[in-house]
Structures are given as C-alpha cells and as structure tokens.
Tab-separated table of C-alpha atoms in Angstrom:
chain	number	residue	atom	x	y	z
A	579	UNK	CA	15.678	-19.207	10.179
A	580	UNK	CA	17.142	-20.501	6.723
A	581	UNK	CA	15.431	-17.732	4.452
A	582	UNK	CA	17.133	-16.343	1.088
A	583	UNK	CA	19.163	-13.933	3.400
A	584	UNK	CA	21.206	-16.412	4.589
A	585	UNK	CA	22.645	-16.797	1.295
A	586	UNK	CA	23.226	-13.350	0.190
A	587	UNK	CA	26.867	-11.739	-0.683
A	588	UNK	CA	30.047	-14.083	-1.608
A	589	UNK	CA	30.010	-17.268	-0.755
A	590	UNK	CA	32.676	-19.053	1.127
A	591	UNK	CA	35.610	-21.154	-0.361
A	592	UNK	CA	35.310	-24.781	-0.726
A	593	UNK	CA	38.437	-26.183	1.041
A	594	UNK	CA	39.942	-29.534	0.391
A	595	UNK	CA	42.086	-31.564	2.435
A	596	UNK	CA	43.988	-32.721	-0.986
A	597	UNK	CA	43.937	-30.089	-3.791
A	598	UNK	CA	41.130	-30.874	-5.990
A	599	UNK	CA	39.551	-33.815	-3.821
A	600	UNK	CA	38.878	-34.846	-0.556
A	601	UNK	CA	36.870	-31.556	0.738
A	602	UNK	CA	36.863	-30.476	3.921
A	603	UNK	CA	33.416	-30.987	6.200
A	604	UNK	CA	32.348	-33.871	3.946
A	605	UNK	CA	32.217	-37.581	3.974
A	606	UNK	CA	34.501	-39.046	0.754
A	607	UNK	CA	34.575	-42.747	0.163
A	608	UNK	CA	37.603	-44.411	-1.292
A	609	UNK	CA	37.002	-48.063	-2.633
A	610	UNK	CA	39.135	-50.574	-3.826
A	611	UNK	CA	39.319	-54.602	-3.593
A	612	UNK	CA	40.992	-56.177	-0.751
A	613	UNK	CA	44.787	-55.937	-0.696
A	614	UNK	CA	45.420	-53.302	-2.970
A	615	UNK	CA	46.301	-50.917	-0.223
A	616	UNK	CA	43.818	-48.829	1.058
A	617	UNK	CA	44.759	-48.539	4.588
A	618	UNK	CA	48.454	-48.170	3.307
A	619	UNK	CA	47.374	-44.651	1.244
A	620	UNK	CA	45.332	-43.493	4.234
A	621	UNK	CA	47.753	-43.736	6.826
A	622	UNK	CA	50.780	-41.952	4.314
A	623	UNK	CA	47.902	-39.243	3.829
A	624	UNK	CA	47.284	-39.061	7.698
A	625	UNK	CA	50.994	-38.810	7.917
A	626	UNK	CA	51.263	-36.065	5.460
A	627	UNK	CA	48.558	-34.074	6.856
A	628	UNK	CA	49.588	-34.349	10.656
A	629	UNK	CA	53.320	-32.970	9.607
A	630	UNK	CA	54.009	-29.340	9.224
A	631	UNK	CA	54.671	-29.552	5.676
A	632	UNK	CA	54.124	-32.208	2.870
A	633	UNK	CA	56.925	-34.398	1.517
A	634	UNK	CA	58.193	-33.564	-1.785
A	635	UNK	CA	55.979	-35.985	-3.678
A	636	UNK	CA	53.281	-33.955	-2.676
A	637	UNK	CA	50.420	-37.082	-1.625
A	638	UNK	CA	50.064	-40.441	-2.577
A	639	UNK	CA	46.765	-39.412	-4.431
A	640	UNK	CA	48.970	-36.922	-6.788
A	641	UNK	CA	47.953	-33.614	-5.593
A	642	UNK	CA	49.552	-31.727	-2.708
A	643	UNK	CA	47.922	-31.602	0.945
A	644	UNK	CA	46.276	-28.482	1.259
A	645	UNK	CA	45.388	-28.743	4.893
A	646	UNK	CA	47.563	-29.946	7.825
A	647	UNK	CA	46.208	-30.463	11.378
A	648	UNK	CA	45.427	-33.178	13.893
A	649	UNK	CA	44.145	-36.912	12.409
A	650	UNK	CA	42.284	-40.007	13.963
A	651	UNK	CA	42.538	-43.196	12.172
A	652	UNK	CA	40.264	-45.999	13.467
A	653	UNK	CA	41.744	-49.128	11.762
A	654	UNK	CA	39.527	-51.877	12.168
A	655	UNK	CA	41.776	-54.547	10.526
A	656	UNK	CA	45.617	-53.860	11.413
A	657	UNK	CA	47.187	-54.478	14.863
A	658	UNK	CA	49.659	-52.141	16.384
A	659	UNK	CA	52.286	-54.001	14.804
A	660	UNK	CA	51.192	-54.063	11.595
A	661	UNK	CA	50.539	-50.256	11.427
A	662	UNK	CA	54.399	-49.670	13.228
A	663	UNK	CA	55.603	-51.762	10.002
A	664	UNK	CA	53.633	-49.497	7.508
A	665	UNK	CA	54.639	-46.372	9.131
A	666	UNK	CA	58.602	-47.604	9.175
A	667	UNK	CA	57.816	-48.434	5.083
A	668	UNK	CA	56.424	-45.173	4.360
A	669	UNK	CA	58.300	-42.474	7.234
A	670	UNK	CA	61.788	-43.770	6.336
A	671	UNK	CA	62.859	-40.215	7.503
A	672	UNK	CA	60.878	-40.579	10.989
A	673	UNK	CA	58.713	-37.547	10.418
A	674	UNK	CA	56.606	-38.941	12.980
A	675	UNK	CA	58.941	-38.465	15.625
A	676	UNK	CA	58.214	-34.670	15.517
A	677	UNK	CA	54.608	-34.689	15.277
A	678	UNK	CA	52.836	-33.872	19.180
A	679	UNK	CA	56.078	-31.711	20.238
A	680	UNK	CA	56.296	-28.287	20.944
A	681	UNK	CA	57.239	-27.640	17.462
A	682	UNK	CA	54.357	-29.434	15.848
A	683	UNK	CA	51.644	-29.914	18.336
A	684	UNK	CA	49.320	-31.340	15.722
A	685	UNK	CA	48.015	-34.773	16.974
A	686	UNK	CA	48.154	-38.024	15.115
A	687	UNK	CA	46.013	-41.005	16.505
A	688	UNK	CA	46.240	-44.078	14.942
A	689	UNK	CA	43.996	-46.487	16.831
A	690	UNK	CA	44.310	-50.140	15.965
A	691	UNK	CA	40.936	-51.663	16.793
A	692	UNK	CA	42.173	-55.210	17.417
A	693	UNK	CA	44.263	-53.880	20.336
A	694	UNK	CA	41.711	-51.562	21.449
A	695	UNK	CA	38.441	-53.493	22.099
A	696	UNK	CA	37.557	-54.395	18.481
A	697	UNK	CA	35.336	-52.754	15.933
A	698	UNK	CA	32.541	-50.741	17.180
A	699	UNK	CA	28.998	-49.970	15.466
A	700	UNK	CA	28.211	-46.284	14.253
A	701	UNK	CA	24.547	-46.888	14.334
A	702	UNK	CA	22.470	-49.392	15.842
A	703	UNK	CA	18.618	-50.071	15.805
A	704	UNK	CA	16.510	-49.531	18.532
A	705	UNK	CA	13.206	-51.279	20.088
A	706	UNK	CA	10.823	-50.079	17.648
A	707	UNK	CA	13.764	-50.939	14.603
A	708	UNK	CA	14.676	-47.666	14.229
A	709	UNK	CA	17.965	-46.120	13.769
A	710	UNK	CA	20.089	-44.043	15.743
A	711	UNK	CA	23.913	-43.164	16.740
A	712	UNK	CA	25.233	-45.830	19.134
A	713	UNK	CA	25.998	-44.814	22.698
A	714	UNK	CA	29.828	-45.401	21.803
A	715	UNK	CA	29.892	-43.218	18.677
A	716	UNK	CA	28.171	-40.471	20.638
A	717	UNK	CA	31.160	-40.521	23.104
A	718	UNK	CA	33.669	-40.714	20.206
A	719	UNK	CA	31.989	-37.943	18.802
A	720	UNK	CA	32.368	-35.548	21.489
A	721	UNK	CA	36.091	-37.031	21.983
A	722	UNK	CA	36.738	-35.971	18.243
A	723	UNK	CA	35.290	-32.669	18.771
A	724	UNK	CA	37.803	-32.172	21.433
A	725	UNK	CA	40.673	-32.842	19.326
A	726	UNK	CA	42.403	-29.137	18.362
A	727	UNK	CA	42.767	-28.492	14.469
A	728	UNK	CA	41.252	-31.625	13.854
A	729	UNK	CA	41.434	-31.969	9.540
A	730	UNK	CA	40.806	-35.690	9.095
A	731	UNK	CA	39.083	-38.626	10.061
A	732	UNK	CA	39.074	-42.154	8.705
A	733	UNK	CA	36.926	-45.176	9.070
A	734	UNK	CA	38.945	-48.115	7.688
A	735	UNK	CA	36.818	-50.152	6.459
A	736	UNK	CA	33.289	-49.291	6.149
A	737	UNK	CA	32.127	-52.937	7.036
A	738	UNK	CA	33.536	-52.871	10.673
A	739	UNK	CA	31.533	-49.791	12.046
A	740	UNK	CA	27.864	-51.393	10.952
A	741	UNK	CA	28.013	-54.497	13.132
A	742	UNK	CA	24.768	-56.006	13.029
A	743	UNK	CA	23.541	-53.417	9.818
A	744	UNK	CA	23.456	-54.596	6.309
A	745	UNK	CA	25.278	-52.893	3.617
A	746	UNK	CA	22.609	-53.578	1.000
A	747	UNK	CA	19.841	-51.862	3.498
A	748	UNK	CA	19.154	-48.451	1.863
A	749	UNK	CA	17.584	-46.989	5.149
A	750	UNK	CA	20.411	-48.308	7.483
A	751	UNK	CA	23.159	-46.964	4.927
A	752	UNK	CA	21.314	-43.545	4.336
A	753	UNK	CA	21.156	-43.039	8.540
A	754	UNK	CA	24.764	-44.130	8.137
A	755	UNK	CA	26.160	-41.681	5.559
A	756	UNK	CA	23.837	-38.986	7.695
A	757	UNK	CA	25.379	-39.282	10.521
A	758	UNK	CA	29.135	-39.163	9.336
A	759	UNK	CA	28.274	-36.057	7.293
A	760	UNK	CA	26.884	-34.670	10.576
A	761	UNK	CA	30.215	-35.485	12.281
A	762	UNK	CA	32.280	-33.922	9.929
A	763	UNK	CA	30.017	-30.796	9.472
A	764	UNK	CA	30.527	-30.465	13.421
A	765	UNK	CA	34.113	-31.263	13.388
A	766	UNK	CA	34.965	-29.155	9.917
A	767	UNK	CA	36.936	-32.308	9.218
A	768	UNK	CA	37.314	-33.986	6.032
A	769	UNK	CA	35.796	-37.710	7.027
A	770	UNK	CA	37.049	-40.574	4.730
A	771	UNK	CA	35.606	-43.854	4.486
A	772	UNK	CA	37.337	-46.883	2.981
A	773	UNK	CA	35.187	-49.726	1.371
A	774	UNK	CA	35.538	-52.904	-0.603
A	775	UNK	CA	34.079	-53.243	-4.082
A	776	UNK	CA	32.975	-56.411	-5.207
A	777	UNK	CA	34.864	-59.174	-6.878
A	778	UNK	CA	34.429	-58.887	-10.633
A	779	UNK	CA	32.196	-61.731	-12.272
A	780	UNK	CA	33.511	-64.063	-15.136
A	781	UNK	CA	31.933	-64.276	-18.771
A	782	UNK	CA	31.157	-67.561	-20.046
A	783	UNK	CA	34.714	-68.388	-21.041
A	784	UNK	CA	35.895	-67.536	-17.279
A	785	UNK	CA	37.813	-64.888	-18.266
A	786	UNK	CA	37.468	-62.023	-15.318
A	787	UNK	CA	35.167	-59.293	-16.826
A	788	UNK	CA	36.372	-55.754	-15.697
A	789	UNK	CA	34.059	-52.833	-15.500
A	790	UNK	CA	33.594	-51.315	-18.917
A	791	UNK	CA	32.606	-47.870	-18.092
A	792	UNK	CA	33.076	-45.617	-15.240
A	793	UNK	CA	29.632	-45.627	-14.316
A	794	UNK	CA	30.343	-49.799	-13.988
A	795	UNK	CA	33.413	-49.165	-11.966
A	796	UNK	CA	31.363	-46.519	-9.458
A	797	UNK	CA	28.402	-49.202	-9.100
A	798	UNK	CA	31.336	-52.048	-8.460
A	799	UNK	CA	31.354	-50.792	-4.752
A	800	UNK	CA	29.754	-53.133	-2.232
A	801	UNK	CA	26.034	-52.525	-1.010
A	802	UNK	CA	23.280	-50.091	-1.562
A	803	UNK	CA	23.781	-47.061	-3.854
A	804	UNK	CA	22.830	-45.081	-1.062
A	805	UNK	CA	26.508	-45.658	0.323
A	806	UNK	CA	27.998	-43.791	-2.626
A	807	UNK	CA	24.842	-41.138	-2.906
A	808	UNK	CA	25.685	-40.086	0.783
A	809	UNK	CA	29.096	-38.923	-0.382
A	810	UNK	CA	30.522	-35.957	-1.428
A	811	UNK	CA	32.944	-37.596	-3.241
A	812	UNK	CA	33.820	-41.485	-4.167
A	813	UNK	CA	37.417	-42.334	-4.941
A	814	UNK	CA	37.010	-45.917	-6.531
A	815	UNK	CA	40.519	-47.599	-7.267
A	816	UNK	CA	40.352	-50.249	-10.320
A	817	UNK	CA	41.247	-51.366	-13.812
A	818	UNK	CA	40.627	-48.493	-15.985
A	819	UNK	CA	37.793	-49.279	-18.679
A	820	UNK	CA	39.303	-49.785	-22.002
A	821	UNK	CA	36.970	-47.177	-23.639
A	822	UNK	CA	38.420	-44.682	-21.857
C-alpha cells in the first residue's frame, strides 16, 4: 500500500499555524518554567486563530497567524474565572464577541477542567500493563473530529493528562506522543502541549546555574527524552545561554 509510487510528483506544502513555527497536522511542545506565562500565550494564540483576522501585532510568538479556524484548549490548571480575567486583559477590543456568530462561525472552546470534572488521562495501562488510549480520550477524540475547520488543539499542561503515568517512563511517553500525533494527523490540526522545565540547579557557591547551550536548554524539559523526540517542534522558553 505504501510503495514508492505514492511519493511521485510534487509533494504537498507544509502548512503552519504560525508562520515558520507550529506546523499543522503535527504535535508541538511549548515548554517553560512555572509562572512564565505559557497559559496566557496559548490563550492569546487561540484567540487570534479563532478570529477571522490576526491583530495588527502579529502573534504573541512573533510571526503572523497563517491558519484561522476553530480551537479547543483544555486548561487543566485554570478556572473559568481565571480564563475570563485573562481574556479581558488580552482582548480589550472584545473580538471574542464575534466568534461563533454568523459572521465568524469558528468555535473557540476554552475548557476549564477544574470546573468541568477535573483533568483526564489521555493514556492508561491495561491488565497486562500495556498502554492504550483511555476510554474518555477516545470519546473526546471523536468529539474533536466533529468540529468543523479545527485548526488548533491545546493540552495545558502535559502532566495533567497522564494521570498515573510517569513522565520519566520512556515507554509511556512514547505511546502518549504517538497517540497525540495520530490525533493531529486525523484532524489536520496543530496540537500544542505545554510542558514544564526543571528548576535550574545551583553551583557550589549557591548561584543559579542556567543552561549554557541550546542543547542544555532543550534537555531542561522534565521527564523522558521521548517527549521531545516525539514532537515535530519543541519550543523552550528560558534564559538565553550566554555563549549564543
């Protein structure tokens, strides 16, 4: 079924949610330490994607939004009230009032899991200790596939969606990333997972030792390297290494 004839002719162009970063139909990771503003940034991007046009300041990541459509954000740490306060700060022109209307039929679903039954696990272990998709995630995946023009799915943060699993377990994290990549492929949407980085260590004098290279910054993400290896893009926000 997958012979070389399937790879003849011109290839399809890689599309991006944000120009040059966050590819469509793929899983991306956005990692940073706690309190930096990962949730605020992803909500801002979600708003820009769901609106019919980007704001004049491009996107919060710099380059402009290239795909507009429906968005679903699973917020595991923020309540409805907190998300509402953030939207008021981000959307002073009240662009959100025109989403899900006749003029802009895109959907913007910001799901505050603390108000919606709590976090859920994407994967689980069976009786033979094998990993599989959880029953709830299968239902959620079916629901996501029904959303028209779905462009972005966000899980914020990763740790809240692997209940009972260990982020240091390479087998579990490989299955998780493969599961999310399948979701992206089947929906065509960009899937962004926010993730935490480890706290920087201290040297003998007690001074905080920040990453010295880009590789060290990449490996500052918590858990198994299978998390980063399973993503198409890894975007880590931190203090820039001094030798760059």
